[in-house]
PDB file of C-alpha atoms in Angstrom:
ATOM      1  CA  MET A   1     -36.087 146.143 271.448  1.00  0.00           C
ATOM      2  CA  GLY A   2     -34.852 149.052 273.657  1.00  0.00           C
ATOM      3  CA  VAL A   3     -34.003 148.929 277.428  1.00  0.00           C
ATOM      4  CA  TRP A   4     -37.199 150.365 278.265  1.00  0.00           C
ATOM      5  CA  ASP A   5     -39.166 147.444 276.926  1.00  0.00           C
ATOM      6  CA  GLU A   6     -37.105 144.891 278.935  1.00  0.00           C
ATOM      7  CA  LEU A   7     -37.979 146.384 282.278  1.00  0.00           C
ATOM      8  CA  THR A   8     -40.629 145.003 284.691  1.00  0.00           C
ATOM      9  CA  ALA A   9     -43.526 147.282 285.654  1.00  0.00           C
ATOM     10  CA  GLU A  10     -41.985 147.860 289.019  1.00  0.00           C
ATOM     11  CA  GLN A  11     -38.459 148.851 287.334  1.00  0.00           C
ATOM     12  CA  TYR A  12     -40.180 150.809 284.762  1.00  0.00           C
ATOM     13  CA  THR A  13     -41.998 152.958 287.413  1.00  0.00           C
ATOM     14  CA  VAL A  14     -38.809 153.523 289.444  1.00  0.00           C
ATOM     15  CA  MET A  15     -36.934 154.405 286.305  1.00  0.00           C
ATOM     16  CA  ILE A  16     -39.665 156.884 285.111  1.00  0.00           C
ATOM     17  CA  ASN A  17     -39.479 158.512 288.724  1.00  0.00           C
ATOM     18  CA  ALA A  18     -35.722 158.588 288.447  1.00  0.00           C
ATOM     19  CA  VAL A  19     -35.995 160.335 284.838  1.00  0.00           C
ATOM     20  CA  GLU A  20     -38.546 162.667 286.544  1.00  0.00           C
ATOM     21  CA  GLU A  21     -35.888 163.302 289.331  1.00  0.00           C
ATOM     22  CA  ALA A  22     -38.865 162.393 291.765  1.00  0.00           C
ATOM     23  CA  TYR A  23     -38.773 161.050 295.405  1.00  0.00           C
ATOM     24  CA  LEU A  24     -39.137 157.240 296.462  1.00  0.00           C
ATOM     25  CA  ASN A  25     -42.107 158.345 298.393  1.00  0.00           C
ATOM     26  CA  GLY A  26     -44.319 158.598 294.974  1.00  0.00           C
ATOM     27  CA  VAL A  27     -42.939 155.280 293.449  1.00  0.00           C
ATOM     28  CA  VAL A  28     -45.426 152.576 294.725  1.00  0.00           C
ATOM     29  CA  TYR A  29     -48.378 155.337 294.351  1.00  0.00           C
ATOM     30  CA  GLU A  30     -47.346 155.775 290.631  1.00  0.00           C
ATOM     31  CA  TYR A  31     -47.095 152.021 290.359  1.00  0.00           C
ATOM     32  CA  ASN A  32     -50.482 151.941 291.617  1.00  0.00           C
ATOM     33  CA  ARG A  33     -51.884 154.474 289.168  1.00  0.00           C
ATOM     34  CA  ARG A  34     -49.970 152.483 286.125  1.00  0.00           C
ATOM     35  CA  VAL A  35     -51.435 148.828 287.412  1.00  0.00           C
ATOM     36  CA  ASN A  36     -54.827 149.619 288.729  1.00  0.00           C
ATOM     37  CA  GLY A  37     -55.700 152.911 286.654  1.00  0.00           C
ATOM     38  CA  GLN A  38     -57.334 156.013 287.379  1.00  0.00           C
ATOM     39  CA  VAL A  39     -61.004 157.266 288.103  1.00  0.00           C
ATOM     40  CA  LYS A  40     -62.624 160.241 287.144  1.00  0.00           C
ATOM     41  CA  VAL A  41     -63.491 162.777 290.056  1.00  0.00           C
ATOM     42  CA  GLY A  42     -65.248 165.678 288.755  1.00  0.00           C
ATOM     43  CA  ASP A  43     -63.397 166.660 285.637  1.00  0.00           C
ATOM     44  CA  VAL A  44     -60.026 165.082 286.923  1.00  0.00           C
ATOM     45  CA  LEU A  45     -58.430 161.797 286.535  1.00  0.00           C
ATOM     46  CA  VAL A  46     -57.119 160.568 289.788  1.00  0.00           C
ATOM     47  CA  ALA A  47     -55.216 157.507 290.722  1.00  0.00           C
ATOM     48  CA  ARG A  48     -57.485 154.774 292.359  1.00  0.00           C
ATOM     49  CA  PRO A  49     -56.966 154.848 296.227  1.00  0.00           C
ATOM     50  CA  ILE A  50     -54.459 152.615 297.801  1.00  0.00           C
ATOM     51  CA  SER A  51     -54.154 152.008 301.358  1.00  0.00           C
ATOM     52  CA  GLU A  52     -51.298 152.531 303.569  1.00  0.00           C
ATOM     53  CA  ASP A  53     -51.199 148.711 304.480  1.00  0.00           C
ATOM     54  CA  THR A  54     -50.932 148.149 300.608  1.00  0.00           C
ATOM     55  CA  VAL A  55     -48.223 150.509 300.391  1.00  0.00           C
ATOM     56  CA  ARG A  56     -46.365 148.787 303.216  1.00  0.00           C
ATOM     57  CA  SER A  57     -46.730 145.218 301.712  1.00  0.00           C
ATOM     58  CA  LEU A  58     -45.119 146.450 298.403  1.00  0.00           C
ATOM     59  CA  ILE A  59     -42.197 148.153 300.245  1.00  0.00           C
ATOM     60  CA  PRO A  60     -40.149 145.099 300.113  1.00  0.00           C
ATOM     61  CA  ARG A  61     -40.524 144.433 296.608  1.00  0.00           C
ATOM     62  CA  PHE A  62     -39.912 148.297 295.717  1.00  0.00           C
ATOM     63  CA  ALA A  63     -36.796 148.445 297.881  1.00  0.00           C
ATOM     64  CA  GLY A  64     -35.610 145.356 296.006  1.00  0.00           C
ATOM     65  CA  VAL A  65     -36.019 146.952 292.919  1.00  0.00           C
ATOM     66  CA  VAL A  66     -34.375 149.946 293.756  1.00  0.00           C
ATOM     67  CA  ALA A  67     -31.264 148.008 295.503  1.00  0.00           C
ATOM     68  CA  ASP A  68     -31.133 146.012 292.035  1.00  0.00           C
ATOM     69  CA  LEU A  69     -31.213 149.190 289.678  1.00  0.00           C
ATOM     70  CA  LEU A  70     -28.432 150.885 292.097  1.00  0.00           C
ATOM     71  CA  ALA A  71     -26.177 147.888 291.842  1.00  0.00           C
ATOM     72  CA  MET A  72     -26.633 148.288 288.092  1.00  0.00           C
ATOM     73  CA  GLY A  73     -25.381 151.731 288.208  1.00  0.00           C
ATOM     74  CA  TRP A  74     -28.468 153.031 286.620  1.00  0.00           C
ATOM     75  CA  ILE A  75     -29.918 155.299 289.358  1.00  0.00           C
ATOM     76  CA  GLU A  76     -28.694 157.048 292.415  1.00  0.00           C
ATOM     77  CA  ILE A  77     -30.583 157.963 295.655  1.00  0.00           C
ATOM     78  CA  ARG A  78     -29.588 161.009 297.869  1.00  0.00           C
ATOM     79  CA  GLU A  79     -31.800 162.528 300.643  1.00  0.00           C
ATOM     80  CA  PRO A  80     -31.592 166.269 300.327  1.00  0.00           C
ATOM     81  CA  HIS A  81     -32.758 167.875 303.211  1.00  0.00           C
ATOM     82  CA  ASN A  82     -33.029 171.127 301.238  1.00  0.00           C
ATOM     83  CA  GLY A  83     -34.438 169.593 298.167  1.00  0.00           C
ATOM     84  CA  VAL A  84     -31.170 170.647 296.185  1.00  0.00           C
ATOM     85  CA  TRP A  85     -29.674 167.221 294.807  1.00  0.00           C
ATOM     86  CA  ASP A  86     -26.280 168.788 294.223  1.00  0.00           C
ATOM     87  CA  GLU A  87     -26.163 169.812 297.900  1.00  0.00           C
ATOM     88  CA  ALA A  88     -26.998 166.234 299.341  1.00  0.00           C
ATOM     89  CA  ALA A  89     -24.109 163.892 300.248  1.00  0.00           C
ATOM     90  CA  VAL A  90     -23.848 160.751 298.513  1.00  0.00           C
ATOM     91  CA  MET A  91     -25.316 158.035 300.430  1.00  0.00           C
ATOM     92  CA  THR A  92     -23.051 155.358 302.023  1.00  0.00           C
ATOM     93  CA  GLU A  93     -24.437 151.700 301.688  1.00  0.00           C
ATOM     94  CA  ALA A  94     -25.486 151.800 305.309  1.00  0.00           C
ATOM     95  CA  GLU A  95     -27.556 154.625 304.642  1.00  0.00           C
ATOM     96  CA  ILE A  96     -29.217 153.190 301.532  1.00  0.00           C
ATOM     97  CA  ALA A  97     -30.176 150.249 303.327  1.00  0.00           C
ATOM     98  CA  SER A  98     -31.643 152.290 305.993  1.00  0.00           C
ATOM     99  CA  ALA A  99     -33.628 154.439 303.777  1.00  0.00           C
ATOM    100  CA  LEU A 100     -35.018 151.537 301.742  1.00  0.00           C
ATOM    101  CA  ALA A 101     -36.199 149.668 304.825  1.00  0.00           C
ATOM    102  CA  ASP A 102     -37.831 152.527 306.340  1.00  0.00           C
ATOM    103  CA  PRO A 103     -41.487 152.845 305.554  1.00  0.00           C
ATOM    104  CA  ASP A 104     -41.290 156.813 305.794  1.00  0.00           C
ATOM    105  CA  THR A 105     -39.111 156.798 302.638  1.00  0.00           C
ATOM    106  CA  TRP A 106     -42.120 155.109 300.649  1.00  0.00           C
ATOM    107  CA  ILE A 107     -45.408 156.330 302.348  1.00  0.00           C
ATOM    108  CA  SER A 108     -46.509 159.610 301.422  1.00  0.00           C
ATOM    109  CA  HIS A 109     -47.923 161.145 304.672  1.00  0.00           C
ATOM    110  CA  VAL A 110     -50.585 163.895 304.186  1.00  0.00           C
ATOM    111  CA  ASP A 111     -48.741 165.910 306.839  1.00  0.00           C
ATOM    112  CA  GLY A 112     -45.607 165.802 305.039  1.00  0.00           C
ATOM    113  CA  ASP A 113     -43.841 163.982 307.722  1.00  0.00           C
ATOM    114  CA  ASN A 114     -41.816 161.618 305.814  1.00  0.00           C
ATOM    115  CA  ARG A 115     -38.333 161.134 304.480  1.00  0.00           C
ATOM    116  CA  MET A 116     -37.631 162.881 300.968  1.00  0.00           C
ATOM    117  CA  VAL A 117     -35.050 160.561 299.418  1.00  0.00           C
ATOM    118  CA  MET A 118     -34.887 161.657 295.883  1.00  0.00           C
ATOM    119  CA  LEU A 119     -34.128 159.367 292.590  1.00  0.00           C
ATOM    120  CA  MET A 120     -31.863 160.251 289.565  1.00  0.00           C
ATOM    121  CA  THR A 121     -30.603 158.648 286.787  1.00  0.00           C
ATOM    122  CA  THR A 122     -27.003 158.029 286.277  1.00  0.00           C
ATOM    123  CA  ASP A 123     -24.671 158.457 283.256  1.00  0.00           C
ATOM    124  CA  ARG A 124     -24.558 154.741 282.612  1.00  0.00           C
ATOM    125  CA  TRP A 125     -28.448 154.956 282.245  1.00  0.00           C
ATOM    126  CA  ASP A 126     -28.555 157.824 280.114  1.00  0.00           C
ATOM    127  CA  GLN A 127     -25.914 156.107 277.637  1.00  0.00           C
ATOM    128  CA  LEU A 128     -28.190 152.898 277.602  1.00  0.00           C
ATOM    129  CA  VAL A 129     -31.294 154.823 276.313  1.00  0.00           C
ATOM    130  CA  SER A 130     -29.210 156.954 273.993  1.00  0.00           C
ATOM    131  CA  GLY A 131     -28.094 153.988 272.021  1.00  0.00           C
TER     132      GLY A 131
END
């Protein structure tokens, strides 16, 4: 059994997003797609809708998951204001706590007015999955 098989659904979703170098504001929506499935709209499959209130209710759960994965050394998060990971400073513990507690980190607003906190796997994770 590999490390992927041992992850909870929430951990799996966060790790997939980290592997894809995605943003935290997509994690809960991806989790919703995985858990609640998709519906066909025209010729396209889309995730079932999720309300902002539901996303808000899931923030503490996912903030805890991300904090745990950070503590295990499996992921890192940064807030690249220009979208370039390598140009973003490593976040302090206070900055991480603030970002994880901020709903604008997690909610994807239509107008794009949200924090863009990016996920990335670490060498430790890469070694775990490569055996």
